[in-house]
Amino acid sequence: MKKYHVCGLGNALVDTEIEVSEKNLSDLGIEKGLMTLVDEERQHFLQDNLSDHLVMSKRACGGSAANTVISLSQFGGKGYLSCKVADDENGQFYMQDLIDNGVDHNAHAQIAQGITGKCLVMITDDADRTMNTFLGISSELASADVDPEAIENSEYLYIEGYLVTGESSLKAVLEACKIARQAGTKIALSLSDPGIVEYFRDGLKSIVGDGVDLLFCNEQEALSWCQTDNLDKALEQLQNSAAQFAVTLGSEGSVVFDGMDYLRAAAQPITAVDTNGAGDMFAGAYLYGITQGYSNLSAAVFANRAASAVVGQYGPRLHSAEYHGLKEGLK
């Protein structure tokens, strides 16, 4: 019996979420629907030019792995996060937010001088999310920031694909995977973003190696990863990358492969407001389900419901009562 259900490894980012128009994105030269890395000067420029939108801004402890582990924790699972924050106001906020959400972490041991990572999340009327990210001290995430004991005492090591963007963070991932394989901890990987798949394929391949235990991606990421425009072909090829996988299909639900069969789970009807964090929520709910002994199909149905709930509101989190309400439907 391991102490944690999931140990996450990811960038620690404080999210600021705002509503924008597609014209805003076009005028500012922002590529819609993708995560783009920017320097702090560029991020300040964008915030200055969108200052009239910031009245509805929300600050939250973010980053893909953090969102997933927080979701798992809120459903009742036990999660841990390895990350790196700076000794600044955002860093203190980040660590406290993890604690408030029941997530153990090692950030306090790795805290250093610098600037905690920040992500400007821009939501358009079609509920699509566009992210411009300044990694700050997260770009310095290294093997020393990996907690071997936490990995060894977890059922799953969960890795966000965004970590392939830096040489240091990729080395940290590979070290974490080595520890996990030696300890018999399963490895789950999220492809995270179409841009990550397109521009950092070699880094992702180095993580996948001969195959991970569980892969998360959306349809666009799956097609890009398998370099095909046919979903059925992509699903077949994904078996070369993972023993099991889950592919989210938006309003069409999701399809999972349990190692033997393809299982399709219908979507929960919802009017989408904000898709930011939908994939992270899906992963958190799915990991919660399978670590509680539920079938892959039941976990996928549950994860679809959770993802639908989060896209029906602004922000990647639900209220505590909503987490508990969703969990009642898990069978």
Coordinates of N, CA and C in Angstrom, one line a residue, residues 162-263:
Y162 N 4.6 19.7 -20.8 CA 5.2 21.0 -20.9 C 6.7 21.0 -20.4
L163 N 7.1 20.0 -19.7 CA 8.4 20.0 -19.1 C 9.5 19.7 -20.2
V164 N 9.1 19.3 -21.4 CA 10.1 19.0 -22.4 C 10.7 20.3 -23.0
T165 N 10.1 21.4 -22.6 CA 10.6 22.7 -23.3 C 11.9 23.2 -22.7
G166 N 12.4 22.6 -21.7 CA 13.7 23.0 -21.1 C 14.7 21.8 -21.0
E167 N 15.9 22.0 -21.2 CA 16.9 21.0 -21.1 C 17.0 20.5 -19.6
S168 N 17.0 21.4 -18.7 CA 17.1 21.0 -17.3 C 15.8 20.2 -16.8
S169 N 14.6 20.7 -17.2 CA 13.4 20.1 -16.7 C 13.2 18.7 -17.4
L170 N 13.7 18.6 -18.7 CA 13.6 17.3 -19.3 C 14.5 16.3 -18.6
K171 N 15.7 16.7 -18.2 CA 16.6 15.8 -17.4 C 15.9 15.4 -16.1
A172 N 15.2 16.3 -15.5 CA 14.5 16.0 -14.3 C 13.4 14.9 -14.5
V173 N 12.7 15.1 -15.6 CA 11.7 14.1 -16.0 C 12.3 12.7 -16.2
L174 N 13.4 12.7 -16.9 CA 14.1 11.4 -17.2 C 14.6 10.7 -15.9
E175 N 15.1 11.5 -15.0 CA 15.5 11.0 -13.7 C 14.3 10.5 -12.9
A176 N 13.2 11.2 -12.9 CA 12.0 10.8 -12.2 C 11.5 9.5 -12.8
C177 N 11.5 9.3 -14.1 CA 11.1 8.1 -14.8 C 12.0 6.9 -14.4
K178 N 13.3 7.2 -14.3 CA 14.2 6.1 -13.9 C 13.9 5.6 -12.5
I179 N 13.6 6.6 -11.6 CA 13.3 6.2 -10.2 C 12.0 5.4 -10.2
A180 N 11.0 5.9 -11.0 CA 9.7 5.2 -11.0 C 9.8 3.8 -11.5
R181 N 10.5 3.6 -12.6 CA 10.6 2.2 -13.1 C 11.4 1.3 -12.1
Q182 N 12.4 1.8 -11.4 CA 13.1 1.0 -10.5 C 12.2 0.6 -9.3
A183 N 11.3 1.5 -8.9 CA 10.4 1.3 -7.8 C 9.1 0.6 -8.1
G184 N 8.8 0.4 -9.4 CA 7.6 -0.2 -9.8 C 6.4 0.7 -9.7
T185 N 6.7 2.0 -9.8 CA 5.7 3.1 -9.9 C 5.3 3.3 -11.3
K186 N 4.0 3.3 -11.6 CA 3.6 3.4 -13.0 C 3.8 4.9 -13.5
I187 N 4.1 5.0 -14.8 CA 4.3 6.4 -15.3 C 3.1 6.8 -16.2
A188 N 2.6 7.9 -15.9 CA 1.5 8.5 -16.7 C 2.0 9.8 -17.3
L189 N 1.8 10.0 -18.6 CA 2.3 11.2 -19.3 C 1.1 11.9 -20.0
S190 N 1.1 13.2 -19.9 CA 0.1 14.0 -20.7 C 0.9 14.7 -21.8
L191 N 0.4 14.6 -23.0 CA 1.0 15.4 -24.2 C 0.8 16.9 -24.1
S192 N -0.2 17.3 -23.3 CA -0.4 18.7 -22.8 C -0.9 19.7 -23.8
D193 N -0.3 19.7 -25.0 CA -0.6 20.8 -25.9 C -0.2 20.5 -27.4
P194 N -1.0 20.8 -28.4 CA -0.6 20.5 -29.8 C 0.8 21.1 -30.1
G195 N 1.1 22.3 -29.6 CA 2.3 23.0 -29.9 C 3.5 22.2 -29.3
I196 N 3.3 21.6 -28.2 CA 4.3 20.8 -27.5 C 4.6 19.6 -28.4
V197 N 3.6 18.9 -28.9 CA 3.8 17.7 -29.8 C 4.5 18.1 -31.0
E198 N 4.1 19.3 -31.6 CA 4.7 19.7 -32.9 C 6.2 20.1 -32.8
Y199 N 6.5 20.8 -31.7 CA 7.8 21.4 -31.7 C 8.8 20.7 -30.8
F200 N 8.3 19.8 -29.9 CA 9.2 19.1 -29.0 C 9.0 17.6 -29.0
R201 N 8.8 17.1 -30.2 CA 8.6 15.7 -30.4 C 9.7 14.8 -29.9
D202 N 11.0 15.2 -30.2 CA 12.1 14.4 -29.7 C 12.2 14.3 -28.2
G203 N 11.9 15.4 -27.5 CA 11.8 15.3 -26.1 C 10.8 14.4 -25.5
L204 N 9.6 14.4 -26.1 CA 8.5 13.5 -25.7 C 8.9 12.1 -26.0
K205 N 9.5 11.8 -27.1 CA 10.0 10.5 -27.4 C 10.9 9.9 -26.4
S206 N 11.8 10.8 -25.9 CA 12.8 10.4 -24.9 C 12.1 10.0 -23.6
I207 N 11.0 10.6 -23.3 CA 10.2 10.3 -22.1 C 9.5 9.0 -22.3
V208 N 8.8 8.8 -23.5 CA 8.0 7.6 -23.8 C 8.9 6.4 -23.8
G209 N 10.1 6.5 -24.5 CA 11.0 5.4 -24.6 C 10.3 4.2 -25.2
D210 N 10.3 3.1 -24.5 CA 9.7 1.8 -25.0 C 8.2 1.8 -24.7
G211 N 7.7 2.9 -24.0 CA 6.3 3.0 -23.7 C 6.1 3.3 -22.2
V212 N 5.1 4.2 -22.0 CA 4.7 4.6 -20.6 C 3.5 3.7 -20.3
D213 N 3.1 3.7 -19.0 CA 2.0 2.9 -18.6 C 0.6 3.5 -19.0
L214 N 0.6 4.9 -19.0 CA -0.7 5.6 -19.3 C -0.4 6.9 -20.0
L215 N -1.1 7.1 -21.1 CA -0.9 8.4 -21.8 C -2.2 9.1 -21.9
F216 N -2.2 10.4 -21.7 CA -3.4 11.3 -21.8 C -3.1 12.2 -23.0
C217 N -4.1 12.5 -23.8 CA -4.0 13.4 -24.9 C -5.4 13.8 -25.4
N218 N -5.5 14.9 -26.2 CA -6.8 15.1 -26.8 C -6.7 14.7 -28.3
E219 N -7.7 14.8 -29.0 CA -7.7 14.3 -30.4 C -6.6 14.9 -31.3
Q220 N -6.5 16.2 -31.2 CA -5.6 17.0 -32.0 C -4.1 16.5 -31.7
E221 N -3.9 16.3 -30.4 CA -2.5 15.9 -30.0 C -2.3 14.5 -30.4
A222 N -3.3 13.6 -30.4 CA -3.1 12.2 -30.8 C -2.8 12.2 -32.3
L223 N -3.5 12.9 -33.1 CA -3.3 12.9 -34.5 C -1.9 13.4 -34.9
S224 N -1.5 14.5 -34.2 CA -0.2 15.1 -34.4 C 0.9 14.1 -34.0
W225 N 0.8 13.5 -32.8 CA 1.8 12.6 -32.3 C 2.0 11.4 -33.2
C226 N 0.9 10.9 -33.8 CA 0.9 9.7 -34.7 C 1.1 10.1 -36.1
Q227 N 1.1 11.4 -36.4 CA 1.3 12.0 -37.7 C 0.4 11.4 -38.8
T228 N -0.9 11.5 -38.4 CA -2.0 11.0 -39.3 C -3.2 11.9 -39.1
D229 N -4.1 11.9 -40.1 CA -5.3 12.7 -39.9 C -6.5 11.7 -39.7
N230 N -6.2 10.5 -39.4 CA -7.3 9.5 -39.2 C -7.2 9.0 -37.7
L231 N -8.3 9.3 -36.9 CA -8.3 8.9 -35.5 C -8.1 7.5 -35.3
D232 N -8.8 6.6 -36.1 CA -8.6 5.2 -35.9 C -7.2 4.7 -36.0
K233 N -6.5 5.2 -37.0 CA -5.1 4.9 -37.2 C -4.3 5.4 -36.0
A234 N -4.6 6.6 -35.5 CA -3.9 7.2 -34.4 C -4.1 6.3 -33.1
L235 N -5.3 5.8 -32.9 CA -5.6 5.0 -31.8 C -4.7 3.7 -31.8
E236 N -4.6 3.1 -33.0 CA -3.8 1.9 -33.2 C -2.4 2.2 -32.9
Q237 N -1.9 3.3 -33.4 CA -0.4 3.7 -33.2 C -0.1 4.0 -31.8
L238 N -1.1 4.6 -31.1 CA -0.8 4.9 -29.7 C -0.4 3.7 -28.8
Q239 N -0.8 2.5 -29.3 CA -0.4 1.3 -28.5 C 1.1 1.1 -28.5
N240 N 1.8 1.8 -29.4 CA 3.2 1.7 -29.5 C 3.9 2.6 -28.4
S241 N 3.1 3.5 -27.9 CA 3.6 4.5 -27.0 C 3.2 4.3 -25.5
A242 N 2.1 3.5 -25.3 CA 1.6 3.4 -24.0 C 0.8 2.1 -23.8
A243 N 0.9 1.5 -22.7 CA 0.2 0.2 -22.4 C -1.3 0.5 -22.3
Q244 N -1.7 1.7 -21.8 CA -3.0 2.2 -21.7 C -3.0 3.6 -22.1
F245 N -4.2 4.1 -22.6 CA -4.3 5.6 -22.9 C -5.7 6.0 -22.9
A246 N -5.8 7.4 -22.8 CA -7.1 8.0 -22.8 C -7.1 9.2 -23.7
V247 N -8.0 9.3 -24.7 CA -8.0 10.4 -25.7 C -9.3 11.1 -25.5
T248 N -9.2 12.4 -25.2 CA -10.5 13.2 -25.0 C -10.9 13.7 -26.4
L249 N -12.2 13.7 -26.6 CA -12.7 14.1 -27.9 C -13.7 15.2 -27.8
G250 N -13.6 16.1 -26.8 CA -14.5 17.3 -26.7 C -15.9 16.8 -26.5
S251 N -16.8 17.3 -27.3 CA -18.2 17.1 -27.2 C -18.6 15.6 -27.5
E252 N -17.6 14.9 -28.1 CA -17.8 13.5 -28.4 C -17.4 12.5 -27.3
G253 N -16.9 13.1 -26.2 CA -16.6 12.3 -25.0 C -15.1 11.9 -25.0
S254 N -14.9 10.6 -24.8 CA -13.5 10.1 -24.8 C -13.4 8.7 -25.2
V255 N -12.2 8.2 -25.6 CA -12.0 6.8 -25.9 C -10.8 6.4 -25.1
V256 N -10.9 5.3 -24.4 CA -9.8 4.8 -23.7 C -9.4 3.4 -24.1
F257 N -8.1 3.1 -24.0 CA -7.6 1.7 -24.3 C -7.1 1.1 -23.0
D258 N -7.7 0.0 -22.6 CA -7.4 -0.6 -21.3 C -6.3 -1.6 -21.3
G259 N -5.7 -1.7 -22.5 CA -4.6 -2.8 -22.7 C -5.1 -3.9 -23.5
M260 N -6.5 -4.0 -23.7 CA -7.0 -5.0 -24.5 C -8.1 -4.5 -25.5
D261 N -9.0 -3.6 -25.0 CA -10.1 -3.1 -25.8 C -10.2 -1.6 -25.8
Y262 N -10.8 -1.1 -26.8 CA -11.1 0.3 -26.9 C -12.5 0.5 -26.3
L263 N -12.6 1.5 -25.4 CA -13.8 1.7 -24.7 C -14.2 3.2 -24.9

